[in-house]
Amino acid sequence: MTDATTPSRVSQKISAKVWEENAVPRHRIQWCPGCGDFGVLAGLKMALTKLEVTPYEVLLIGGIGCSGQIRNYLNGNGFHGTHGGALAYALGAKMANPGLTVIALAGDGDTFAIGVENFVHVCRRDPAVVLIIMDNGVYGLTKGQHSPTHGRGMDIREWSEEAPPPFAPLRLALTAGATFVAQSFSGDPRHAAEIYAQALQHPGFAVVNDFSPCVTYNKFNTYDWYRERVEDVPASHDPSDFQAAWELLNDFDRRGRLPLGVVYRHPRPKKAHGRLPIWPEELQGADIRPLLQMMR
């Protein structure tokens, strides 16, 4: 786990450079040249700068894979977890410190294969955590095996066990109960930054699926392929209406288009809850005997 810049070291004016301090320098970034994850990195940096969030207020949690490296390329507290476990760590961190801005950064394989159980139940629980999925359709770090979203847009005449239909991230998030569901494209970091900023301001669980092309192992879903098919969510769309969100996805599917923007946003009322004392100073004077009795 890495330490963030402390408040005393942060300049009064929050700039993008604040997010580059203590981070791996650009020339040592291990992604392939042209990797879509560069766009996510740029967009996230812009969003955090726009919201004037300082690194010591943020915990970045990475999973396993090319996407998980992103937490090394930004200033801020960082934790690199196991494959599929980013959301489990994020949920625990948020419960322990509700004042922390917690951002989980994972790939599509990380989230929708080994991590799908965590994804579904975090959607249900609705913690104030942001998940950005770098969706490239392959397992890039292990040289390009098919991931759950592989096959998007491909002309496969018959689905079989060997060629299953691609995953539908937004539909799964909606049906599992996520209260903020959006999609971005790393080929347009400025637009992605706007989506990330809205996700960071959402009071519940915010899912952003980002099309992040793998230029080495996915030669089908390229930047040009996406640019020909992505389309902004129309301004007339009401993101607070669940049925409208579902119909929006149906409409885009019928037209062979891919929506960019906020598809659904409906904060869920929450009950205030207390937290057990953790730190030694919080335990001073506390009577924990009833708690210990319950655990016997």
PDB file of C-alpha atoms in Angstrom:
ATOM      1  CA  MET A   1       0.000   0.000   0.000  1.00  0.00           C
ATOM      2  CA  THR A   2       1.381   3.409  -0.935  1.00  0.00           C
ATOM      3  CA  ASP A   3       0.975   6.645   0.975  1.00  0.00           C
ATOM      4  CA  ALA A   4      -0.595   9.748  -0.498  1.00  0.00           C
ATOM      5  CA  THR A   5       0.704  13.254  -0.362  1.00  0.00           C
ATOM      6  CA  THR A   6      -0.065  14.655   3.076  1.00  0.00           C
ATOM      7  CA  PRO A   7      -2.167  17.829   3.379  1.00  0.00           C
ATOM      8  CA  SER A   8       0.831  19.975   4.286  1.00  0.00           C
ATOM      9  CA  ARG A   9       2.608  19.020   1.063  1.00  0.00           C
ATOM     10  CA  VAL A  10      -0.308  19.752  -1.248  1.00  0.00           C
ATOM     11  CA  SER A  11      -0.181  23.091  -3.004  1.00  0.00           C
ATOM     12  CA  GLN A  12      -3.056  25.475  -2.466  1.00  0.00           C
ATOM     13  CA  LYS A  13      -4.080  25.228  -6.113  1.00  0.00           C
ATOM     14  CA  ILE A  14      -4.993  21.727  -7.184  1.00  0.00           C
ATOM     15  CA  SER A  15      -3.493  20.988 -10.565  1.00  0.00           C
ATOM     16  CA  ALA A  16      -2.960  17.855 -12.624  1.00  0.00           C
ATOM     17  CA  LYS A  17       0.672  17.839 -11.471  1.00  0.00           C
ATOM     18  CA  VAL A  18      -0.467  17.151  -7.902  1.00  0.00           C
ATOM     19  CA  TRP A  19      -1.697  13.794  -9.158  1.00  0.00           C
ATOM     20  CA  GLU A  20       1.669  13.035 -10.752  1.00  0.00           C
ATOM     21  CA  GLU A  21       3.718  13.500  -7.571  1.00  0.00           C
ATOM     22  CA  ASN A  22       4.758  10.207  -5.945  1.00  0.00           C
ATOM     23  CA  ALA A  23       3.404   8.340  -8.990  1.00  0.00           C
ATOM     24  CA  VAL A  24       5.357   6.214 -11.473  1.00  0.00           C
ATOM     25  CA  PRO A  25       6.726   8.663 -14.103  1.00  0.00           C
ATOM     26  CA  ARG A  26       5.189   8.517 -17.564  1.00  0.00           C
ATOM     27  CA  HIS A  27       8.309   7.073 -19.233  1.00  0.00           C
ATOM     28  CA  ARG A  28       8.121   4.055 -16.910  1.00  0.00           C
ATOM     29  CA  ILE A  29       4.440   3.266 -17.510  1.00  0.00           C
ATOM     30  CA  GLN A  30       4.222  -0.383 -18.573  1.00  0.00           C
ATOM     31  CA  TRP A  31       1.169  -0.205 -20.841  1.00  0.00           C
ATOM     32  CA  CYS A  32       1.640  -0.744 -24.583  1.00  0.00           C
ATOM     33  CA  PRO A  33       1.911   2.497 -26.599  1.00  0.00           C
ATOM     34  CA  GLY A  34      -1.631   3.487 -27.590  1.00  0.00           C
ATOM     35  CA  CYS A  35      -3.321   1.458 -24.833  1.00  0.00           C
ATOM     36  CA  GLY A  36      -6.803   2.737 -24.064  1.00  0.00           C
ATOM     37  CA  ASP A  37      -5.960   2.844 -20.375  1.00  0.00           C
ATOM     38  CA  PHE A  38      -3.944   6.025 -21.032  1.00  0.00           C
ATOM     39  CA  GLY A  39      -7.253   7.750 -21.817  1.00  0.00           C
ATOM     40  CA  VAL A  40      -8.787   6.547 -18.540  1.00  0.00           C
ATOM     41  CA  LEU A  41      -5.740   7.815 -16.656  1.00  0.00           C
ATOM     42  CA  ALA A  42      -6.001  11.227 -18.320  1.00  0.00           C
ATOM     43  CA  GLY A  43      -9.761  11.435 -17.762  1.00  0.00           C
ATOM     44  CA  LEU A  44      -9.535  10.455 -14.107  1.00  0.00           C
ATOM     45  CA  LYS A  45      -6.783  12.996 -13.516  1.00  0.00           C
ATOM     46  CA  MET A  46      -8.943  15.710 -15.094  1.00  0.00           C
ATOM     47  CA  ALA A  47     -11.998  14.737 -13.028  1.00  0.00           C
ATOM     48  CA  LEU A  48     -10.113  14.735  -9.713  1.00  0.00           C
ATOM     49  CA  THR A  49      -8.533  18.070 -10.581  1.00  0.00           C
ATOM     50  CA  LYS A  50     -11.871  19.581 -11.575  1.00  0.00           C
ATOM     51  CA  LEU A  51     -13.446  18.531  -8.286  1.00  0.00           C
ATOM     52  CA  GLU A  52     -10.383  19.835  -6.384  1.00  0.00           C
ATOM     53  CA  VAL A  53      -9.924  16.540  -4.617  1.00  0.00           C
ATOM     54  CA  THR A  54      -6.513  16.151  -2.996  1.00  0.00           C
ATOM     55  CA  PRO A  55      -4.555  12.857  -3.065  1.00  0.00           C
ATOM     56  CA  TYR A  56      -4.668  12.238   0.676  1.00  0.00           C
ATOM     57  CA  GLU A  57      -8.499  12.123   0.452  1.00  0.00           C
ATOM     58  CA  VAL A  58      -8.490   9.309  -2.106  1.00  0.00           C
ATOM     59  CA  LEU A  59      -7.938   5.552  -2.012  1.00  0.00           C
ATOM     60  CA  LEU A  60      -7.308   3.933  -5.398  1.00  0.00           C
ATOM     61  CA  ILE A  61      -7.794   0.164  -5.451  1.00  0.00           C
ATOM     62  CA  GLY A  62      -6.529  -1.840  -8.406  1.00  0.00           C
ATOM     63  CA  GLY A  63      -7.282  -5.391  -9.417  1.00  0.00           C
ATOM     64  CA  ILE A  64      -5.026  -7.738 -11.378  1.00  0.00           C
ATOM     65  CA  GLY A  65      -4.276  -7.048 -15.027  1.00  0.00           C
ATOM     66  CA  CYS A  66      -3.174  -4.082 -17.138  1.00  0.00           C
ATOM     67  CA  SER A  67      -5.997  -2.014 -15.626  1.00  0.00           C
ATOM     68  CA  GLY A  68      -4.786  -2.623 -12.083  1.00  0.00           C
ATOM     69  CA  GLN A  69      -1.551  -0.781 -12.836  1.00  0.00           C
ATOM     70  CA  ILE A  70      -3.377   2.542 -13.066  1.00  0.00           C
ATOM     71  CA  ARG A  71      -3.293   3.068  -9.312  1.00  0.00           C
ATOM     72  CA  ASN A  72       0.542   3.214  -9.566  1.00  0.00           C
ATOM     73  CA  TYR A  73       0.317   6.022 -12.122  1.00  0.00           C
ATOM     74  CA  LEU A  74      -1.644   8.449  -9.919  1.00  0.00           C
ATOM     75  CA  ASN A  75      -0.802  10.071  -6.621  1.00  0.00           C
ATOM     76  CA  GLY A  76      -3.097   9.078  -3.753  1.00  0.00           C
ATOM     77  CA  ASN A  77      -3.367   6.190  -1.345  1.00  0.00           C
ATOM     78  CA  GLY A  78      -3.164   2.932  -3.242  1.00  0.00           C
ATOM     79  CA  PHE A  79      -3.881  -0.746  -2.747  1.00  0.00           C
ATOM     80  CA  HIS A  80      -3.292  -3.522  -5.249  1.00  0.00           C
ATOM     81  CA  GLY A  81      -5.599  -6.437  -4.492  1.00  0.00           C
ATOM     82  CA  THR A  82      -6.284  -9.868  -5.911  1.00  0.00           C
ATOM     83  CA  HIS A  83      -7.997 -10.676  -9.210  1.00  0.00           C
ATOM     84  CA  GLY A  84     -11.703  -9.948  -8.896  1.00  0.00           C
ATOM     85  CA  GLY A  85     -11.316  -8.533  -5.402  1.00  0.00           C
ATOM     86  CA  ALA A  86     -11.103  -4.785  -5.991  1.00  0.00           C
ATOM     87  CA  LEU A  87     -14.717  -4.143  -5.039  1.00  0.00           C
ATOM     88  CA  ALA A  88     -14.511  -6.245  -1.881  1.00  0.00           C
ATOM     89  CA  TYR A  89     -11.552  -4.166  -0.694  1.00  0.00           C
ATOM     90  CA  ALA A  90     -13.306  -0.960  -1.729  1.00  0.00           C
ATOM     91  CA  LEU A  91     -16.429  -1.838   0.242  1.00  0.00           C
ATOM     92  CA  GLY A  92     -14.407  -2.628   3.365  1.00  0.00           C
ATOM     93  CA  ALA A  93     -12.360   0.562   3.099  1.00  0.00           C
ATOM     94  CA  LYS A  94     -15.477   2.682   2.711  1.00  0.00           C
ATOM     95  CA  MET A  95     -17.112   1.056   5.731  1.00  0.00           C
ATOM     96  CA  ALA A  96     -13.998   1.690   7.832  1.00  0.00           C
ATOM     97  CA  ASN A  97     -13.568   5.294   6.689  1.00  0.00           C
ATOM     98  CA  PRO A  98     -16.770   6.771   5.192  1.00  0.00           C
ATOM     99  CA  GLY A  99     -15.027  10.094   4.601  1.00  0.00           C
ATOM    100  CA  LEU A 100     -12.580   8.608   2.111  1.00  0.00           C
ATOM    101  CA  THR A 101     -13.131   8.864  -1.649  1.00  0.00           C
ATOM    102  CA  VAL A 102     -12.778   5.246  -2.759  1.00  0.00           C
ATOM    103  CA  ILE A 103     -12.231   4.395  -6.428  1.00  0.00           C
ATOM    104  CA  ALA A 104     -11.960   0.806  -7.654  1.00  0.00           C
ATOM    105  CA  LEU A 105     -10.202   0.353 -11.004  1.00  0.00           C
ATOM    106  CA  ALA A 106     -10.598  -2.983 -12.762  1.00  0.00           C
ATOM    107  CA  GLY A 107     -10.773  -4.710 -16.121  1.00  0.00           C
ATOM    108  CA  ASP A 108     -13.767  -6.428 -17.696  1.00  0.00           C
ATOM    109  CA  GLY A 109     -12.353  -9.874 -16.946  1.00  0.00           C
ATOM    110  CA  ASP A 110     -11.510  -8.768 -13.429  1.00  0.00           C
ATOM    111  CA  THR A 111     -15.064  -7.515 -12.876  1.00  0.00           C
ATOM    112  CA  PHE A 112     -17.342  -9.782 -14.887  1.00  0.00           C
ATOM    113  CA  ALA A 113     -15.598 -13.166 -14.608  1.00  0.00           C
ATOM    114  CA  ILE A 114     -13.935 -13.960 -11.284  1.00  0.00           C
ATOM    115  CA  GLY A 115     -15.287 -10.775  -9.711  1.00  0.00           C
ATOM    116  CA  VAL A 116     -18.895 -10.936 -10.875  1.00  0.00           C
ATOM    117  CA  GLU A 117     -20.235 -12.029  -7.478  1.00  0.00           C
ATOM    118  CA  ASN A 118     -18.640  -9.019  -5.795  1.00  0.00           C
ATOM    119  CA  PHE A 119     -20.006  -6.767  -8.547  1.00  0.00           C
ATOM    120  CA  VAL A 120     -23.617  -7.940  -8.162  1.00  0.00           C
ATOM    121  CA  HIS A 121     -23.685  -7.624  -4.396  1.00  0.00           C
ATOM    122  CA  VAL A 122     -21.958  -4.243  -4.305  1.00  0.00           C
ATOM    123  CA  CYS A 123     -24.630  -3.043  -6.754  1.00  0.00           C
ATOM    124  CA  ARG A 124     -27.218  -4.245  -4.226  1.00  0.00           C
ATOM    125  CA  ARG A 125     -25.515  -2.696  -1.207  1.00  0.00           C
ATOM    126  CA  ASP A 126     -24.957   0.679  -2.897  1.00  0.00           C
ATOM    127  CA  PRO A 127     -21.886   1.979  -1.015  1.00  0.00           C
ATOM    128  CA  ALA A 128     -20.542   5.377  -2.085  1.00  0.00           C
ATOM    129  CA  VAL A 129     -17.770   3.801  -4.158  1.00  0.00           C
ATOM    130  CA  VAL A 130     -16.825   4.483  -7.785  1.00  0.00           C
ATOM    131  CA  LEU A 131     -15.950   1.586 -10.097  1.00  0.00           C
ATOM    132  CA  ILE A 132     -14.285   2.334 -13.439  1.00  0.00           C
ATOM    133  CA  ILE A 133     -14.094  -0.731 -15.681  1.00  0.00           C
ATOM    134  CA  MET A 134     -11.451  -0.652 -18.419  1.00  0.00           C
ATOM    135  CA  ASP A 135     -13.297  -2.810 -20.944  1.00  0.00           C
ATOM    136  CA  ASN A 136     -11.083  -4.125 -23.755  1.00  0.00           C
ATOM    137  CA  GLY A 137     -12.662  -7.525 -24.435  1.00  0.00           C
ATOM    138  CA  VAL A 138      -9.504  -9.502 -23.697  1.00  0.00           C
ATOM    139  CA  TYR A 139      -7.143 -10.516 -20.923  1.00  0.00           C
ATOM    140  CA  GLY A 140      -4.261  -8.357 -22.125  1.00  0.00           C
ATOM    141  CA  LEU A 141      -1.745  -9.116 -19.380  1.00  0.00           C
ATOM    142  CA  THR A 142      -1.887 -12.853 -20.185  1.00  0.00           C
ATOM    143  CA  LYS A 143      -1.638 -12.297 -23.947  1.00  0.00           C
ATOM    144  CA  GLY A 144      -5.157 -11.899 -25.207  1.00  0.00           C
ATOM    145  CA  GLN A 145      -7.480 -14.700 -24.090  1.00  0.00           C
ATOM    146  CA  HIS A 146     -11.174 -13.941 -24.566  1.00  0.00           C
ATOM    147  CA  SER A 147     -12.794 -12.071 -21.668  1.00  0.00           C
ATOM    148  CA  PRO A 148     -16.549 -11.846 -20.840  1.00  0.00           C
ATOM    149  CA  THR A 149     -17.119  -8.842 -23.146  1.00  0.00           C
ATOM    150  CA  HIS A 150     -15.221 -10.379 -26.067  1.00  0.00           C
ATOM    151  CA  GLY A 151     -17.180 -10.599 -29.301  1.00  0.00           C
ATOM    152  CA  ARG A 152     -18.887  -7.214 -29.161  1.00  0.00           C
ATOM    153  CA  GLY A 153     -20.040  -6.424 -32.706  1.00  0.00           C
ATOM    154  CA  MET A 154     -18.580  -9.566 -34.256  1.00  0.00           C
ATOM    155  CA  ASP A 155     -20.608 -11.532 -36.802  1.00  0.00           C
ATOM    156  CA  ILE A 156     -20.829 -14.895 -35.044  1.00  0.00           C
ATOM    157  CA  ARG A 157     -23.642 -16.903 -36.635  1.00  0.00           C
ATOM    158  CA  GLU A 158     -24.192 -19.435 -33.871  1.00  0.00           C
ATOM    159  CA  TRP A 159     -23.509 -18.956 -30.189  1.00  0.00           C
ATOM    160  CA  SER A 160     -22.066 -22.009 -28.521  1.00  0.00           C
ATOM    161  CA  GLU A 161     -20.147 -22.818 -25.411  1.00  0.00           C
ATOM    162  CA  GLU A 162     -16.971 -22.021 -27.331  1.00  0.00           C
ATOM    163  CA  ALA A 163     -18.281 -18.655 -28.543  1.00  0.00           C
ATOM    164  CA  PRO A 164     -20.754 -17.345 -25.976  1.00  0.00           C
ATOM    165  CA  PRO A 165     -22.496 -14.004 -26.529  1.00  0.00           C
ATOM    166  CA  PRO A 166     -20.666 -10.989 -25.078  1.00  0.00           C
ATOM    167  CA  PHE A 167     -21.506  -9.758 -21.612  1.00  0.00           C
ATOM    168  CA  ALA A 168     -23.835  -6.758 -21.211  1.00  0.00           C
ATOM    169  CA  PRO A 169     -22.236  -4.673 -18.409  1.00  0.00           C
ATOM    170  CA  LEU A 170     -24.837  -1.906 -18.256  1.00  0.00           C
ATOM    171  CA  ARG A 171     -27.812  -4.270 -18.219  1.00  0.00           C
ATOM    172  CA  LEU A 172     -26.277  -6.348 -15.435  1.00  0.00           C
ATOM    173  CA  ALA A 173     -25.585  -3.214 -13.372  1.00  0.00           C
ATOM    174  CA  LEU A 174     -29.174  -2.038 -13.823  1.00  0.00           C
ATOM    175  CA  THR A 175     -30.772  -5.353 -12.895  1.00  0.00           C
ATOM    176  CA  ALA A 176     -28.448  -5.809  -9.900  1.00  0.00           C
ATOM    177  CA  GLY A 177     -29.575  -2.493  -8.418  1.00  0.00           C
ATOM    178  CA  ALA A 178     -26.761  -0.032  -9.203  1.00  0.00           C
ATOM    179  CA  THR A 179     -27.901   3.570  -8.709  1.00  0.00           C
ATOM    180  CA  PHE A 180     -25.466   5.188 -11.177  1.00  0.00           C
ATOM    181  CA  VAL A 181     -24.771   3.469 -14.499  1.00  0.00           C
ATOM    182  CA  ALA A 182     -22.743   5.146 -17.224  1.00  0.00           C
ATOM    183  CA  GLN A 183     -20.441   4.458 -20.140  1.00  0.00           C
ATOM    184  CA  SER A 184     -17.418   6.304 -21.522  1.00  0.00           C
ATOM    185  CA  PHE A 185     -14.755   5.920 -24.224  1.00  0.00           C
ATOM    186  CA  SER A 186     -11.064   6.357 -23.505  1.00  0.00           C
ATOM    187  CA  GLY A 187     -10.616   7.767 -27.024  1.00  0.00           C
ATOM    188  CA  ASP A 188     -12.374  10.883 -25.688  1.00  0.00           C
ATOM    189  CA  PRO A 189     -10.768  11.563 -22.268  1.00  0.00           C
ATOM    190  CA  ARG A 190     -12.482  14.941 -21.835  1.00  0.00           C
ATOM    191  CA  HIS A 191     -15.932  13.419 -22.164  1.00  0.00           C
ATOM    192  CA  ALA A 192     -14.875  10.539 -19.922  1.00  0.00           C
ATOM    193  CA  ALA A 193     -13.676  13.064 -17.324  1.00  0.00           C
ATOM    194  CA  GLU A 194     -17.167  14.599 -17.211  1.00  0.00           C
ATOM    195  CA  ILE A 195     -18.669  11.166 -16.558  1.00  0.00           C
ATOM    196  CA  TYR A 196     -16.087  10.337 -13.889  1.00  0.00           C
ATOM    197  CA  ALA A 197     -16.747  13.671 -12.147  1.00  0.00           C
ATOM    198  CA  GLN A 198     -20.472  12.904 -11.986  1.00  0.00           C
ATOM    199  CA  ALA A 199     -19.719   9.405 -10.676  1.00  0.00           C
ATOM    200  CA  LEU A 200     -17.471  10.833  -7.955  1.00  0.00           C
ATOM    201  CA  GLN A 201     -20.273  13.130  -6.822  1.00  0.00           C
ATOM    202  CA  HIS A 202     -22.878  10.353  -6.688  1.00  0.00           C
ATOM    203  CA  PRO A 203     -23.887   9.407  -3.106  1.00  0.00           C
ATOM    204  CA  GLY A 204     -24.079   5.665  -3.880  1.00  0.00           C
ATOM    205  CA  PHE A 205     -22.359   3.016  -5.978  1.00  0.00           C
ATOM    206  CA  ALA A 206     -21.348   4.429  -9.374  1.00  0.00           C
ATOM    207  CA  VAL A 207     -20.418   2.133 -12.271  1.00  0.00           C
ATOM    208  CA  VAL A 208     -18.668   3.509 -15.354  1.00  0.00           C
ATOM    209  CA  ASN A 209     -17.900   1.034 -18.139  1.00  0.00           C
ATOM    210  CA  ASP A 210     -15.148   2.558 -20.279  1.00  0.00           C
ATOM    211  CA  PHE A 211     -14.372   1.246 -23.772  1.00  0.00           C
ATOM    212  CA  SER A 212     -10.593   0.988 -23.506  1.00  0.00           C
ATOM    213  CA  PRO A 213      -9.157  -0.592 -26.698  1.00  0.00           C
ATOM    214  CA  CYS A 214      -6.344  -3.137 -26.393  1.00  0.00           C
ATOM    215  CA  VAL A 215      -4.155  -2.243 -29.366  1.00  0.00           C
ATOM    216  CA  THR A 216      -2.051  -5.402 -29.044  1.00  0.00           C
ATOM    217  CA  TYR A 217      -4.498  -8.296 -28.655  1.00  0.00           C
ATOM    218  CA  ASN A 218      -7.914  -7.033 -29.786  1.00  0.00           C
ATOM    219  CA  LYS A 219      -7.600  -6.076 -33.449  1.00  0.00           C
ATOM    220  CA  PHE A 220     -11.384  -5.970 -33.945  1.00  0.00           C
ATOM    221  CA  ASN A 221     -12.640  -3.450 -31.362  1.00  0.00           C
ATOM    222  CA  THR A 222     -10.202  -0.702 -32.343  1.00  0.00           C
ATOM    223  CA  TYR A 223     -10.434   3.057 -31.729  1.00  0.00           C
ATOM    224  CA  ASP A 224     -11.859   3.505 -35.230  1.00  0.00           C
ATOM    225  CA  TRP A 225     -14.390   0.714 -34.657  1.00  0.00           C
ATOM    226  CA  TYR A 226     -15.667   2.476 -31.546  1.00  0.00           C
ATOM    227  CA  ARG A 227     -15.638   5.953 -33.112  1.00  0.00           C
ATOM    228  CA  GLU A 228     -17.944   4.686 -35.863  1.00  0.00           C
ATOM    229  CA  ARG A 229     -20.446   3.309 -33.323  1.00  0.00           C
ATOM    230  CA  VAL A 230     -20.450   5.355 -30.126  1.00  0.00           C
ATOM    231  CA  GLU A 231     -23.170   7.954 -29.683  1.00  0.00           C
ATOM    232  CA  ASP A 232     -23.950  10.311 -26.821  1.00  0.00           C
ATOM    233  CA  VAL A 233     -27.001   9.635 -24.697  1.00  0.00           C
ATOM    234  CA  PRO A 234     -29.578  12.177 -25.953  1.00  0.00           C
ATOM    235  CA  ALA A 235     -30.121  15.274 -23.805  1.00  0.00           C
ATOM    236  CA  SER A 236     -33.838  14.425 -23.669  1.00  0.00           C
ATOM    237  CA  HIS A 237     -33.156  11.164 -21.802  1.00  0.00           C
ATOM    238  CA  ASP A 238     -34.342  11.112 -18.172  1.00  0.00           C
ATOM    239  CA  PRO A 239     -31.648   9.126 -16.290  1.00  0.00           C
ATOM    240  CA  SER A 240     -33.792   8.940 -13.145  1.00  0.00           C
ATOM    241  CA  ASP A 241     -36.349   6.723 -14.932  1.00  0.00           C
ATOM    242  CA  PHE A 242     -35.419   3.029 -14.789  1.00  0.00           C
ATOM    243  CA  GLN A 243     -37.744   1.997 -17.619  1.00  0.00           C
ATOM    244  CA  ALA A 244     -36.429   4.829 -19.771  1.00  0.00           C
ATOM    245  CA  ALA A 245     -32.872   3.606 -19.119  1.00  0.00           C
ATOM    246  CA  TRP A 246     -33.816   0.083 -20.183  1.00  0.00           C
ATOM    247  CA  GLU A 247     -35.590   1.333 -23.313  1.00  0.00           C
ATOM    248  CA  LEU A 248     -32.578   3.506 -24.120  1.00  0.00           C
ATOM    249  CA  LEU A 249     -30.355   0.414 -24.136  1.00  0.00           C
ATOM    250  CA  ASN A 250     -32.901  -1.441 -26.309  1.00  0.00           C
ATOM    251  CA  ASP A 251     -32.959   1.439 -28.779  1.00  0.00           C
ATOM    252  CA  PHE A 252     -29.178   1.596 -29.020  1.00  0.00           C
ATOM    253  CA  ASP A 253     -28.999  -2.190 -29.482  1.00  0.00           C
ATOM    254  CA  ARG A 254     -31.578  -2.106 -32.294  1.00  0.00           C
ATOM    255  CA  ARG A 255     -29.574   0.567 -34.114  1.00  0.00           C
ATOM    256  CA  GLY A 256     -26.222  -1.112 -33.512  1.00  0.00           C
ATOM    257  CA  ARG A 257     -24.982   1.872 -31.539  1.00  0.00           C
ATOM    258  CA  LEU A 258     -23.155   2.152 -28.206  1.00  0.00           C
ATOM    259  CA  PRO A 259     -24.321   4.784 -25.685  1.00  0.00           C
ATOM    260  CA  LEU A 260     -21.882   7.189 -24.049  1.00  0.00           C
ATOM    261  CA  GLY A 261     -23.020   9.093 -20.988  1.00  0.00           C
ATOM    262  CA  VAL A 262     -25.160   8.565 -17.917  1.00  0.00           C
ATOM    263  CA  VAL A 263     -27.809   5.927 -18.609  1.00  0.00           C
ATOM    264  CA  TYR A 264     -29.235   5.724 -15.088  1.00  0.00           C
ATOM    265  CA  ARG A 265     -28.874   7.844 -11.963  1.00  0.00           C
ATOM    266  CA  HIS A 266     -31.258   7.462  -9.060  1.00  0.00           C
ATOM    267  CA  PRO A 267     -29.798   7.917  -5.542  1.00  0.00           C
ATOM    268  CA  ARG A 268     -31.276   5.526  -3.045  1.00  0.00           C
ATOM    269  CA  PRO A 269     -32.334   6.753   0.434  1.00  0.00           C
ATOM    270  CA  LYS A 270     -30.042   5.425   3.128  1.00  0.00           C
ATOM    271  CA  LYS A 271     -30.434   4.895   6.832  1.00  0.00           C
ATOM    272  CA  ALA A 272     -27.780   6.439   9.028  1.00  0.00           C
ATOM    273  CA  HIS A 273     -25.732   3.831  10.816  1.00  0.00           C
ATOM    274  CA  GLY A 274     -23.077   3.905  13.447  1.00  0.00           C
ATOM    275  CA  ARG A 275     -19.601   2.494  13.277  1.00  0.00           C
ATOM    276  CA  LEU A 276     -17.815   0.402  15.861  1.00  0.00           C
ATOM    277  CA  PRO A 277     -14.800   2.174  17.435  1.00  0.00           C
ATOM    278  CA  ILE A 278     -11.556   1.124  15.808  1.00  0.00           C
ATOM    279  CA  TRP A 279      -8.670   3.307  16.852  1.00  0.00           C
ATOM    280  CA  PRO A 280      -7.192   3.176  20.387  1.00  0.00           C
ATOM    281  CA  GLU A 281      -8.301   6.731  21.130  1.00  0.00           C
ATOM    282  CA  GLU A 282     -11.850   5.865  20.089  1.00  0.00           C
ATOM    283  CA  LEU A 283     -11.832   2.882  22.438  1.00  0.00           C
ATOM    284  CA  GLN A 284     -10.840   4.940  25.444  1.00  0.00           C
ATOM    285  CA  GLY A 285     -13.772   4.983  27.823  1.00  0.00           C
ATOM    286  CA  ALA A 286     -15.868   2.688  25.648  1.00  0.00           C
ATOM    287  CA  ASP A 287     -17.495  -0.268  27.335  1.00  0.00           C
ATOM    288  CA  ILE A 288     -16.899  -3.149  24.933  1.00  0.00           C
ATOM    289  CA  ARG A 289     -17.879  -5.886  27.376  1.00  0.00           C
ATOM    290  CA  PRO A 290     -21.414  -6.297  25.877  1.00  0.00           C
ATOM    291  CA  LEU A 291     -19.864  -6.695  22.430  1.00  0.00           C
ATOM    292  CA  LEU A 292     -17.394  -9.301  23.631  1.00  0.00           C
ATOM    293  CA  GLN A 293     -20.192 -11.132  25.418  1.00  0.00           C
ATOM    294  CA  MET A 294     -22.167 -11.328  22.172  1.00  0.00           C
ATOM    295  CA  MET A 295     -19.206 -12.907  20.390  1.00  0.00           C
ATOM    296  CA  ARG A 296     -18.717 -15.723  22.913  1.00  0.00           C
TER     297      ARG A 296
END
